[in-house]
Coordinates of C-alpha atoms and ligand atoms in Angstrom, one line a residue:
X1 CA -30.8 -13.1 -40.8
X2 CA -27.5 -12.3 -42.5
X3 CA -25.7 -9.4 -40.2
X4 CA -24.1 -5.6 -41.8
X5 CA -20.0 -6.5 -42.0
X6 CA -17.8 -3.5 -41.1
X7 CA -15.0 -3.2 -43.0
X8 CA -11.4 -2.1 -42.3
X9 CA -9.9 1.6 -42.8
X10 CA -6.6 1.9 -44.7
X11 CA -5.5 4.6 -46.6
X12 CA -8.4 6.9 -46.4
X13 CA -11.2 4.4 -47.3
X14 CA -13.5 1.2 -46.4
X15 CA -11.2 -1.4 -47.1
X16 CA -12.5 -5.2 -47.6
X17 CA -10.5 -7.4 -45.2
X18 CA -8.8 -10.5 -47.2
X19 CA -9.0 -12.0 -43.3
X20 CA -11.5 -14.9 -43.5
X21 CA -12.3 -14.6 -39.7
X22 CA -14.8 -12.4 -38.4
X23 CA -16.3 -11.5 -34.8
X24 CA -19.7 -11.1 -33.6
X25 CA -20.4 -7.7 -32.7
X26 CA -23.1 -7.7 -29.6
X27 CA -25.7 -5.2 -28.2
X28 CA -25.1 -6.4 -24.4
X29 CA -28.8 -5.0 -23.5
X30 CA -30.2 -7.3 -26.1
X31 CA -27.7 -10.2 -25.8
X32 CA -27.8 -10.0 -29.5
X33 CA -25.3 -10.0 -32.5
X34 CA -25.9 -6.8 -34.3
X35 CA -23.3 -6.6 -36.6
X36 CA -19.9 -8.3 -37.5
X37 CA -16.5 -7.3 -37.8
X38 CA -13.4 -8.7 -39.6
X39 CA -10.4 -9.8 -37.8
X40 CA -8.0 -8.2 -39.8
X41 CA -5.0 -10.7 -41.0
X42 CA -1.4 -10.0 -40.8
X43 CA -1.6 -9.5 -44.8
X44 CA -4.6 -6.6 -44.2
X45 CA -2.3 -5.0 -41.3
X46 CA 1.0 -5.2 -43.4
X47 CA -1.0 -3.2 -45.9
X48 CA -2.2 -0.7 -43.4
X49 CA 1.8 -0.3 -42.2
X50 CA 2.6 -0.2 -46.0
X51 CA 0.5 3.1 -46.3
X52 CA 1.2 4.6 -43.1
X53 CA 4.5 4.6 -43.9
X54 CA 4.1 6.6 -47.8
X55 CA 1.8 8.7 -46.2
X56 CA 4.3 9.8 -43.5
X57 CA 7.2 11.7 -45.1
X58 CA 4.4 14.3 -46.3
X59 CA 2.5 14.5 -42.8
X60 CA 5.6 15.2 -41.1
X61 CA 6.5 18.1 -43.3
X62 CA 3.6 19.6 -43.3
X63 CA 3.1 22.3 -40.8
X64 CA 2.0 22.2 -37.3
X65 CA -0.1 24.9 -37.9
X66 CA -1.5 23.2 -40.9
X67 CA -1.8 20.5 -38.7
X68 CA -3.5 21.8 -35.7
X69 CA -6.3 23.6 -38.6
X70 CA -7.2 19.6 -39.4
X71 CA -7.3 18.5 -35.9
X72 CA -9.1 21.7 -35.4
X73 CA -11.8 20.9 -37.5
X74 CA -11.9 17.4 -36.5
X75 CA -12.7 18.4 -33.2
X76 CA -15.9 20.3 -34.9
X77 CA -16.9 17.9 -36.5
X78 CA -16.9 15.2 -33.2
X79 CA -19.2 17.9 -31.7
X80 CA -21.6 18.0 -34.3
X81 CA -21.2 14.3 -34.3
X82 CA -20.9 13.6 -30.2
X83 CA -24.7 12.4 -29.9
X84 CA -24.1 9.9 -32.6
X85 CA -20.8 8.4 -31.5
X86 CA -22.3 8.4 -27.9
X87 CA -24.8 6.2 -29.7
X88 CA -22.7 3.7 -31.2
X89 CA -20.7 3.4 -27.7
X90 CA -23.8 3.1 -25.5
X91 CA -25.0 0.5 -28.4
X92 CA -22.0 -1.9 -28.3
X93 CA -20.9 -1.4 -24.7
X94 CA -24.0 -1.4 -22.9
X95 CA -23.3 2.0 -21.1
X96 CA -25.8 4.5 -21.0
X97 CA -25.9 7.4 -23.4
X98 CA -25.4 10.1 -20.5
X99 CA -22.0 8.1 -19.5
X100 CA -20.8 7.4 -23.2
X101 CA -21.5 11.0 -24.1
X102 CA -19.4 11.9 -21.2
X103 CA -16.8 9.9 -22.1
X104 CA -16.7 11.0 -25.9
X105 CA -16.6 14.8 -24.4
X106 CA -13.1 13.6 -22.3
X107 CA -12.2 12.2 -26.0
X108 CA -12.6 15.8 -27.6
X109 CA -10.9 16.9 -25.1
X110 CA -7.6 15.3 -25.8
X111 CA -7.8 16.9 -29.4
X112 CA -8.4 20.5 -28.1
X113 CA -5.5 19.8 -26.5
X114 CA -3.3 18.3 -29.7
X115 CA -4.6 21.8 -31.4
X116 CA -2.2 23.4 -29.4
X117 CA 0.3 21.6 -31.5
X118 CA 2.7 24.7 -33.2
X119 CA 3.1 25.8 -29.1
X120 CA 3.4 22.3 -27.6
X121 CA 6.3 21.7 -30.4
X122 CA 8.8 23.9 -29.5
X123 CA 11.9 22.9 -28.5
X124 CA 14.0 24.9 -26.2
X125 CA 17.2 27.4 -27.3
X126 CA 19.8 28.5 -25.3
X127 CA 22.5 31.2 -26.7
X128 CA 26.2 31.2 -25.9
X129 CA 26.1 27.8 -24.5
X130 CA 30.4 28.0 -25.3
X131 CA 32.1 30.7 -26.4
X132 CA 30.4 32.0 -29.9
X133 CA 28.1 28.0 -29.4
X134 CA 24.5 28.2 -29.2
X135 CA 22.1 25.3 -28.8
X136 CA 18.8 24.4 -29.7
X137 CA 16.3 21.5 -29.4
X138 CA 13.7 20.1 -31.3
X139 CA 10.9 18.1 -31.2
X140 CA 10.5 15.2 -34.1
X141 CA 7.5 12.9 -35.1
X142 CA 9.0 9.1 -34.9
X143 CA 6.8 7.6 -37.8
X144 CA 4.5 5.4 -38.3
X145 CA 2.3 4.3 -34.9
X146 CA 0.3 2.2 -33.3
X147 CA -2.6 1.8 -30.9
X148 CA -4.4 -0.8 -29.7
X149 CA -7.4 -0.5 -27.4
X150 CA -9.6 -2.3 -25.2
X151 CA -13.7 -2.6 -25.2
X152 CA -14.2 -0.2 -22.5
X153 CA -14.2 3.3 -23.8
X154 CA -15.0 3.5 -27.4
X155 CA -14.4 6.7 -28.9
X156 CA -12.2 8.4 -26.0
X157 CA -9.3 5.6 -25.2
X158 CA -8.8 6.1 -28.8
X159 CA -8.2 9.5 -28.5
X160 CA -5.8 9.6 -26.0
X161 CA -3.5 8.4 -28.5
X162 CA -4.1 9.1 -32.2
X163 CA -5.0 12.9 -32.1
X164 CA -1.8 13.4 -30.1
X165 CA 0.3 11.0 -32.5
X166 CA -0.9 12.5 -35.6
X167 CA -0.2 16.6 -34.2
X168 CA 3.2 15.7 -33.6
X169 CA 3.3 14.7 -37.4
X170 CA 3.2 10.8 -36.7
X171 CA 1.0 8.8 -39.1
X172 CA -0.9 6.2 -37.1
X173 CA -2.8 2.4 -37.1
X174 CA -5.4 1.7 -34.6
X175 CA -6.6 -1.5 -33.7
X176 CA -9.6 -0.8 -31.9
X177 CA -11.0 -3.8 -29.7
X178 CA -13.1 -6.0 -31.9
X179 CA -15.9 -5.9 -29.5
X180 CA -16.9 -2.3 -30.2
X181 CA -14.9 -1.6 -33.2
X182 CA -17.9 1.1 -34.8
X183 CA -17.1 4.5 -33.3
X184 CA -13.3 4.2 -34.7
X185 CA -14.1 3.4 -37.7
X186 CA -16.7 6.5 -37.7
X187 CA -14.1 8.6 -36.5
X188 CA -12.1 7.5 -39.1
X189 CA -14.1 8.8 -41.6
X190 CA -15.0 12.2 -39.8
X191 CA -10.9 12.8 -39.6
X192 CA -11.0 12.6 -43.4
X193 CA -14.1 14.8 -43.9
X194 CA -11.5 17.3 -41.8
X195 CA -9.0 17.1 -44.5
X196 CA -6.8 14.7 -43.3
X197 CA -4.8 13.3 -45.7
X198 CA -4.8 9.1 -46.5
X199 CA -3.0 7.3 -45.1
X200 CA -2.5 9.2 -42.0
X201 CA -4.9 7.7 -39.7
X202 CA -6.3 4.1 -40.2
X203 CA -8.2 1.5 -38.4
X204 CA -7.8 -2.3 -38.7
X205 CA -10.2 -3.7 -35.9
X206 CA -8.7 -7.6 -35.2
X207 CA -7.2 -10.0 -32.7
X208 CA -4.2 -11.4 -31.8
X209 CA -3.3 -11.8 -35.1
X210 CA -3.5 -8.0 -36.2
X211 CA -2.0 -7.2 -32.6
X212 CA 1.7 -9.3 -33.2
X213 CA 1.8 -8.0 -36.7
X214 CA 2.0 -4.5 -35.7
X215 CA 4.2 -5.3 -32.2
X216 CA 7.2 -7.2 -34.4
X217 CA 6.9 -5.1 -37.6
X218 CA 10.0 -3.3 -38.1
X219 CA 8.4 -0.1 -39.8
X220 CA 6.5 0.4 -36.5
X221 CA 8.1 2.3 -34.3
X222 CA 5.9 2.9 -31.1
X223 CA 2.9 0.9 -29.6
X224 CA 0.6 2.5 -27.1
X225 CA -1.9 -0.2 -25.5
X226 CA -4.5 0.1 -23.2
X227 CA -5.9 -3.2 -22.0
X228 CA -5.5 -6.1 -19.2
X229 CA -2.5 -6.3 -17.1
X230 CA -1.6 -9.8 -18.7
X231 CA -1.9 -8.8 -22.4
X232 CA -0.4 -5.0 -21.2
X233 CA 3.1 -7.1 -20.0
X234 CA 3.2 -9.3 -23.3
X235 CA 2.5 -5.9 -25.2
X236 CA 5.5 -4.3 -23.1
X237 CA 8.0 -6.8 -23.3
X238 CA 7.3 -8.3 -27.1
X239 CA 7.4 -4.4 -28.4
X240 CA 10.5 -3.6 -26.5
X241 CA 11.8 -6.7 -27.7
X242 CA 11.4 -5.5 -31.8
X243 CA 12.6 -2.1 -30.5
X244 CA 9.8 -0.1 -30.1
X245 CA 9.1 2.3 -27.6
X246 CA 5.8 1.4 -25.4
X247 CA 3.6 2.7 -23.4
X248 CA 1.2 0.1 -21.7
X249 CA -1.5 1.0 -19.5
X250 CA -3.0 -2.4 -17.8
X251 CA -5.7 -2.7 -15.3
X252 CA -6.9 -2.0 -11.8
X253 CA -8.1 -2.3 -8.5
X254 CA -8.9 1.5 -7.0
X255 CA -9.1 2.1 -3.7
X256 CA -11.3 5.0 -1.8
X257 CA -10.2 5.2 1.7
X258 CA -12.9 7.3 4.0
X259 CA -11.9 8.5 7.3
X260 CA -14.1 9.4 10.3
X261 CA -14.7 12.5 9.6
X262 CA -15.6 12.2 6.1
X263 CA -18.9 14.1 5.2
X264 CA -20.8 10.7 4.7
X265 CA -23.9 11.5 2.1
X266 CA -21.2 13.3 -0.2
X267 CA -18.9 10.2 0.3
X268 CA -21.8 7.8 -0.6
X269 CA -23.0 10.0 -3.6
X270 CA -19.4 10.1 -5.2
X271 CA -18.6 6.4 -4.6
X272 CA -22.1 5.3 -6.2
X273 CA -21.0 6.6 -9.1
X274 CA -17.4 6.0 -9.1
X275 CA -18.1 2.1 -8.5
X276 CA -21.6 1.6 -10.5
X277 CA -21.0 4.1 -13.9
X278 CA -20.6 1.6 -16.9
X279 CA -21.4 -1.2 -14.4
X280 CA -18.3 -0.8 -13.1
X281 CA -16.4 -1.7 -16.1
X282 CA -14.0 1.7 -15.9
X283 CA -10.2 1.4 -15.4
X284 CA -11.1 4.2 -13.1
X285 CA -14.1 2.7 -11.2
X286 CA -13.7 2.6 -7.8
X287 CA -14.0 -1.3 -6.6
X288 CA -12.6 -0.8 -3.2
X289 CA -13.2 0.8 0.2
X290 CA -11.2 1.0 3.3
X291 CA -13.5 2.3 5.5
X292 CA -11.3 3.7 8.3
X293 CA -11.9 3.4 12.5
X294 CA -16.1 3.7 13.3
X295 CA -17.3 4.8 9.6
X296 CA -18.0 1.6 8.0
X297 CA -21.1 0.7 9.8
X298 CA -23.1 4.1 9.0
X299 CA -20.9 4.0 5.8
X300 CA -22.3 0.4 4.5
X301 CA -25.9 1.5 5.6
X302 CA -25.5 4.4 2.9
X303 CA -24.2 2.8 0.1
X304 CA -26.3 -0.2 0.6
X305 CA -29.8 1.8 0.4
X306 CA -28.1 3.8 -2.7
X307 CA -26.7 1.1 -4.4
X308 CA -30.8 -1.0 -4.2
X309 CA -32.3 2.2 -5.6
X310 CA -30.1 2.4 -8.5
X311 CA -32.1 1.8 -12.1
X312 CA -30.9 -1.2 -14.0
X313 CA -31.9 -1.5 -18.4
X314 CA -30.5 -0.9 -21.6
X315 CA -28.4 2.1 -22.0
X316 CA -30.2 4.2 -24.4
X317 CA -33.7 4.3 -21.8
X318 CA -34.3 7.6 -19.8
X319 CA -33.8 6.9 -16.5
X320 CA -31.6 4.2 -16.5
X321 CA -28.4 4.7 -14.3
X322 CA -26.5 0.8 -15.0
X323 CA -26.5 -1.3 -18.2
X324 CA -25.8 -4.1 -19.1
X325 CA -22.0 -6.0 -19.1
X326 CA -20.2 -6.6 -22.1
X327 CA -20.9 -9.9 -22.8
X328 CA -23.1 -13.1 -21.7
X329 CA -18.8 -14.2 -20.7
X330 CA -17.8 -11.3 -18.6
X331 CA -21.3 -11.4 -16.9
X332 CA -20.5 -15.4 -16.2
X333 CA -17.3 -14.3 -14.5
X334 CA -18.5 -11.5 -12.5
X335 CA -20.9 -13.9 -10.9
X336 CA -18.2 -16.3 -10.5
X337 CA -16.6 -13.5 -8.9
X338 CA -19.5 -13.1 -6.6
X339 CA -20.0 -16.7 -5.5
X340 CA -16.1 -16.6 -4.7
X341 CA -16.7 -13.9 -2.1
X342 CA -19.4 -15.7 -0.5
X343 CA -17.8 -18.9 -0.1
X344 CA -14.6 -17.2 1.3
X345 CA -16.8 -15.6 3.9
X346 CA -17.1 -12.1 2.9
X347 CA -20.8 -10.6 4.0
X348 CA -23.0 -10.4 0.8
X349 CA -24.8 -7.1 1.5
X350 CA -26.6 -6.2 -2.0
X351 CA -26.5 -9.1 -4.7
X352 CA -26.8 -8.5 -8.0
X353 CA -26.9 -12.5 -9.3
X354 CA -29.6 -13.3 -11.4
X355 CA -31.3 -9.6 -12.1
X356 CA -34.0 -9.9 -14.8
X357 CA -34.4 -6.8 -16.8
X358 CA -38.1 -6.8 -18.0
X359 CA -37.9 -7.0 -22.3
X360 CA -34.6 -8.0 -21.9
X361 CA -34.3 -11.6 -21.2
X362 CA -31.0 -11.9 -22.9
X363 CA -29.2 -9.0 -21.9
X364 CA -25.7 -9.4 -20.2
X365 CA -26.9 -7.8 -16.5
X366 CA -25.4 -7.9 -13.7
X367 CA -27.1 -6.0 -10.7
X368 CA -24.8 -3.5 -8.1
X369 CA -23.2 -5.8 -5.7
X370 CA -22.0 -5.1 -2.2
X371 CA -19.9 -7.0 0.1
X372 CA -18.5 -5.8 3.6
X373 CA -16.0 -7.5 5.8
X374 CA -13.7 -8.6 2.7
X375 CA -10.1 -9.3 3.8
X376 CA -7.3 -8.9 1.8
X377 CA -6.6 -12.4 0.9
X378 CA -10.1 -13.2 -0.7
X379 CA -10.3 -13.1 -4.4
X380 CA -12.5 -11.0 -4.9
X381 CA -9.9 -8.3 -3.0
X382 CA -7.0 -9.8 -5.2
X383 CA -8.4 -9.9 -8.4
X384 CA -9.7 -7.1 -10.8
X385 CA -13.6 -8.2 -11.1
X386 CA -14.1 -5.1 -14.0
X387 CA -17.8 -5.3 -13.1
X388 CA -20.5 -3.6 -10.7
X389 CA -19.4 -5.3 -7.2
X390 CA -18.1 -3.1 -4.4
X391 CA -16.2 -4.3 -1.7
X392 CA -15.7 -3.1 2.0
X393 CA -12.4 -3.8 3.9
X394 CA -12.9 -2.4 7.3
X395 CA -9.3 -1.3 9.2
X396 CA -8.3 0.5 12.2
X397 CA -5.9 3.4 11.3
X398 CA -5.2 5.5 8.1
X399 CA -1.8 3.6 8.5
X400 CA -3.0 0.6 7.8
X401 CA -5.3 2.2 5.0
X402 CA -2.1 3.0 3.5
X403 CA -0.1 -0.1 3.9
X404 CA -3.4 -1.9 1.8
X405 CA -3.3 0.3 -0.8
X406 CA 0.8 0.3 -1.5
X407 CA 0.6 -3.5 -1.2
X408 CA -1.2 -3.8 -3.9
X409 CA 0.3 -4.7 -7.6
X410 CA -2.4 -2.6 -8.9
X411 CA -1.6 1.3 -8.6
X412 CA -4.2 3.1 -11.3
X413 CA -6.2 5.5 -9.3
X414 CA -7.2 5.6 -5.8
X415 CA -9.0 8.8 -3.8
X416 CA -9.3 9.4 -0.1
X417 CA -12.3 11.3 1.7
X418 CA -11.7 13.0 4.9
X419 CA -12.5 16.6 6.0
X420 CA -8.5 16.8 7.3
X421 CA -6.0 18.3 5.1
X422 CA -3.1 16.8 7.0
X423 CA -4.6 13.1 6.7
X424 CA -4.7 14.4 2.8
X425 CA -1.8 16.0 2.1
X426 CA 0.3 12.7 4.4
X427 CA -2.0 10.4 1.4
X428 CA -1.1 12.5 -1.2
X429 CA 2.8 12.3 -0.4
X430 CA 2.9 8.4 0.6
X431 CA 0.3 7.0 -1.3
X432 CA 1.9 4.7 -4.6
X433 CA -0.6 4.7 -7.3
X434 CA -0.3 7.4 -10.1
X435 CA -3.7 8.8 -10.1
X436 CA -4.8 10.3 -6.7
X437 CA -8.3 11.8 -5.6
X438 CA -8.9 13.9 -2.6
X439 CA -12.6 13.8 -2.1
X440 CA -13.0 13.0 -6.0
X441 CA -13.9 9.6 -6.5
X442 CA -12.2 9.9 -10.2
X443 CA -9.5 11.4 -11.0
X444 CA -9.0 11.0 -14.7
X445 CA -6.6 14.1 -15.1
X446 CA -7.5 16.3 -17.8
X447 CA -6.2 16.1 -21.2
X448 CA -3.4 18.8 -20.2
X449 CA -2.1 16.3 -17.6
X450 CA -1.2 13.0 -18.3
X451 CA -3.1 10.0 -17.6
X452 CA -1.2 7.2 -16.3
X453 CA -0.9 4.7 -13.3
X454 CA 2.0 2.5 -11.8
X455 CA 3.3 -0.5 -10.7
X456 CA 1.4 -3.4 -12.6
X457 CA -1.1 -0.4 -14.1
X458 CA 1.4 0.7 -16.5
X459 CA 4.1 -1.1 -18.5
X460 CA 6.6 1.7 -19.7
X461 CA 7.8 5.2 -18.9
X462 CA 4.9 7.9 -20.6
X463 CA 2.1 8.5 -19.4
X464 CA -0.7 8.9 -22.3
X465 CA -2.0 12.7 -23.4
X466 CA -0.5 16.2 -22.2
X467 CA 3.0 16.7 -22.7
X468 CA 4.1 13.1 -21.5
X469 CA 1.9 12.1 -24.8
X470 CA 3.9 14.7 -26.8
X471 CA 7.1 13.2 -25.6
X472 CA 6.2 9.6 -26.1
X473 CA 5.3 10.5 -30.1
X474 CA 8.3 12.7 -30.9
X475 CA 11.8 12.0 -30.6
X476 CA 14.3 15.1 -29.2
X477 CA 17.4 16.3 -31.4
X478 CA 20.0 18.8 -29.9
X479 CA 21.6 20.8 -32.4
X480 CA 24.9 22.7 -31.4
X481 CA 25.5 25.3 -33.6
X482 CA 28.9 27.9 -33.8
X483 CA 29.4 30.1 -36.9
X484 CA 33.4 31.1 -36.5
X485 CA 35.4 34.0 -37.6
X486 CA 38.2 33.8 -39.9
X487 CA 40.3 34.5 -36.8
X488 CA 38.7 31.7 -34.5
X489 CA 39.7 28.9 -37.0
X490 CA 42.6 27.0 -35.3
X491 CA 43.5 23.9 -35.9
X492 CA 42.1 20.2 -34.9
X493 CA 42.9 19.3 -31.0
X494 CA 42.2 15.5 -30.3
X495 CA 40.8 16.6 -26.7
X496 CA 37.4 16.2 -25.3
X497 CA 36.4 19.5 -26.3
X498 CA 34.9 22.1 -23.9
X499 CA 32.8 24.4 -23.7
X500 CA 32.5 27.4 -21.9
Ligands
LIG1 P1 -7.9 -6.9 -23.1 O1 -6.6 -6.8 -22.5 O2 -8.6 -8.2 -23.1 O3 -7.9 -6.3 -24.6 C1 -7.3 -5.1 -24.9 C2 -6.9 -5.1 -26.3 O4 -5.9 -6.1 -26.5 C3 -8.0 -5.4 -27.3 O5 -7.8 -4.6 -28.5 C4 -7.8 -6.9 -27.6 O6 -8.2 -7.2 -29.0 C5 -6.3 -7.1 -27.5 N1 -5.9 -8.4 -27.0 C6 -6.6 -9.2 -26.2 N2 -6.0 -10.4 -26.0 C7 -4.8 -10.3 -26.7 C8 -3.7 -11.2 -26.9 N3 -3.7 -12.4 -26.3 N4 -2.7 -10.8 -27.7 C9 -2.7 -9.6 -28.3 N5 -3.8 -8.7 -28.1 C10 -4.8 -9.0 -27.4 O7 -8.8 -5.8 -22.3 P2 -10.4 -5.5 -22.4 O8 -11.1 -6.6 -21.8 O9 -10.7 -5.0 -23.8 O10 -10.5 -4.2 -21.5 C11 -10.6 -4.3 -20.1 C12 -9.3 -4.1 -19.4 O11 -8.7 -2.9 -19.8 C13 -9.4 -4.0 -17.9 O12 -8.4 -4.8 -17.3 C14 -9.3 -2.5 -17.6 O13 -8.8 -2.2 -16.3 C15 -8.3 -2.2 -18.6 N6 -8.3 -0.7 -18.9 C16 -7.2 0.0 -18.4 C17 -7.2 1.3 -18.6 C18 -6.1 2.2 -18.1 O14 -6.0 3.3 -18.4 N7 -5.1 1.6 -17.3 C19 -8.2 2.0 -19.3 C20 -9.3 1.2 -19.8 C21 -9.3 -0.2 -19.6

């Protein structure tokens, strides 16, 4: 049976892609394609470019007051359409509805925040800088953007970026990932129902193809990825190389180091979730514990009988706390993943190979997986698996707890659970990842802080939403200003002048 073909979104409408390529779009619970989605070409995304760029000149004069009413009633128009978008996330990525509606919520978010946009685009004065000199700042949008996001998080990766972009008067191109391209395309047309003008936001879903035609065009002038570590390095360094500014965010490997005198149910309870939600495939998840001194026995014992209670099915079924994996591939490699650990002689404590999920023969499942006694040169320690396998390292001192985690090329998020607020406050202050938890498994910063890790986590300088997001999208002008009296006009001097 022939399958529904999404189209692109340029300049306010369903665009037909000239691309001949097109991708299966999957339902991971049912292992089956359920719609398809053109890759757009270089020709489709040139187009797209071509429109952000007339559209721009108008968007940036218009008000950020105007502005902030559109994004304003954007933002009521995701609410009235949250349970829907959750839908179409939980549908293509497999997550359940309770996680994507979560997620979507951390999406609207971000736009509350870019309402703020006639406060958070004020530039700063200062009078009498010199003699009769004052001086002012101001904030500018840069032009036409881009975005480019990974299969993970539907609707809200997405909106880190554009609703921020698009306050600060920025038009803007998304290129969603072509695995679950629906919910931008919906949001797409919910953003124009707002009264947002074409041309200001569009959506070309596509592959490598779309992806180099917007990092080497020269009306582009800033990329934001989200995405790999491999792909977020070829992103940094072939943007900066066409002169854009970038902000890459890659991937991870995030520790939770648990001290002795951690409260141990609480500790279990948050790291269930933190390594299990979305089966594990969140840039956030927690994939690692160092389990400190005498807790890892009683530690492993917990999170052993949790993670064998937990409910595996399809996303959308009450009751279900896991879904599926994104695809029949990723599912592959997670078990290769698995069977890596047990041949390099970690101890397999839950396994999740080879779950059957009644009705669901061909879903893309992958049960919670547990391994204790991992050392730090196994694979499975040095690789991100970006599925539902937890891994034990077991070491003596919060030292050495410490040394593991700033070793480590990845540096998203990491958390720590103790009862001591020395052994916290020391983690805090030495730790060298850019997202820390203390006693919160994770710590996505709200969308009036800045989300962003280090070291191989992020490829740039920004940070992605609150005020690190408005600085990456607008450009700062100093304007020195002196308004002389007849008597004050002298003549030229060659000097450095002075102020003051
Ligand atoms: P990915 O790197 O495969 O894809 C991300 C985007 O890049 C997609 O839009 C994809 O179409 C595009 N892409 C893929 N290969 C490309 C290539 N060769 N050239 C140009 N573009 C290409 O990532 P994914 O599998 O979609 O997402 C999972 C990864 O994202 C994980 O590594 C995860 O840690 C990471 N992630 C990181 C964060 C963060 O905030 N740091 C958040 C979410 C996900």
């Amino acid at each position: 049976m022939t399958k529904p073909i999404l189209q692109l979104w340029i300049n306010g409408q369903r665009t037909a892609s000239r691309s001949k390529r097109f991708a299966d779009v999957s339902n991971p619970a049912k292992g089956e394609t359920i719609r398809q989605v053109p890759l757009a070409s270089r020709e489709d995304v040139e187009a797209a470019i071509a429109m952000a760029k007339a559209a721009f000149p108008a968007w940036r004069d218009t008000t950020p007051l105007r502005r902030s009413r559109i994004l304003n009633k954007f933002r009521e128009l995701l609410e009235t359409h949250r349970a829907e978008l959750a839908q179409l996330a939980s549908e293509e990525h497999g997550k359940t509805l309770e996680d994507a509606t979560g997620s979507v919520q951390r999406g609207i978010e971000v736009v509350e925040f870019a309402i703020g946009a006639p406060h958070l685009l004020k530039g700063e004065h200062a009078e009498n800088v010199g003699r009769g000199v004052d001086c002012h700042s101001m904030l500018q949008p840069i032009g036409v953007c881009a975005g480019i996001t990974p299969f993970n998080f539907p609707a809200m990766v997405p909106m880190w970026m554009f609703p921020i972009a698009i306050a600060c008067g920025n038009t803007f191109i998304l290129k969603p990932s072509e695995k679950v391209p629906s919910c931008s395309l919906r949001m797409a047309e919910l953003f124009k129902e707002a009264g947002l003008p074409d041309g200001v936001f569009n959506v070309v879903p596509g592959d490598k193809e779309a992806v180099d035609t917007l990092l080497m065009h020269p009306d582009v002038r800033s990329i934001s990825f989200v995405g790999s570590t491999p792909i977020a390095k070829y992103i940094y360094e072939t943007a900066a190389h066409h002169g854009k500014r970038v902000q890459a965010l890659g991937g991870a490997k995030n520790h939770a180091v648990v001290l002795p005198d951690a409260e141990l149910d609480f500790t279990a309870d948050a790291i269930m979730g933190a390594a299990y939600g979305s089966a594990g495939e969140r840039c956030m998840a927690i994939s690692t514990v160092v389990a400190v001194g005498d807790v890892a026995d009683k530690l492993v014992t917990k999170l052993k009988s949790r993670a064998e209670k937990l409910v595996v099915g399809p996303g959308n079924k009450k009751g279900v706390d896991m879904g599926p994996v994104i695809s029949a591939q990723h599912r592959d490699k997670i078990v290769g993943y698995i069977d890596s650990g047990v041949q390099q002689g970690a101890k397999l404590v839950t396994d999740g190979r080879g779950i059957k999920v009644p009705g669901h023969d061909k879903g893309f499942f992958v049960g919670p997986t547990l391994f204790d006694n991992v050392s730090t040169e196994m694979t499975i320690y040095r690789e991100e698996i970006f599925g539902p396998v937890l891994i034990v390292l077991r070491v003596a001192s919060l030292d050495e707890a410490i040394n593991i985690v700033n070793a480590n090329q990845y540096a998203n998020g990491t958390a720590i659970f103790t009862a001591s607020g020395a052994a916290a406050r020391r983690f805090q202050n030495e730790i060298e990842v850019g997202m820390v938890g203390i006693n919160v498994p994770i710590p996505v910063p709200m969308a009036f802080f800045s989300f962003g890790g280090w070291k191989s986590s992020l490829f740039g300088d920004l940070h992605m939403h609150g005020m690190e997001g408005v600085y990456f999208y607008t450009r700062t002008k100093a304007v020195t200003t002196r308004w002389p009296e007849v008597e004050e006009r002298s003549g030229s001097t060659l000097t450095m002048p002075t102020l003051g």
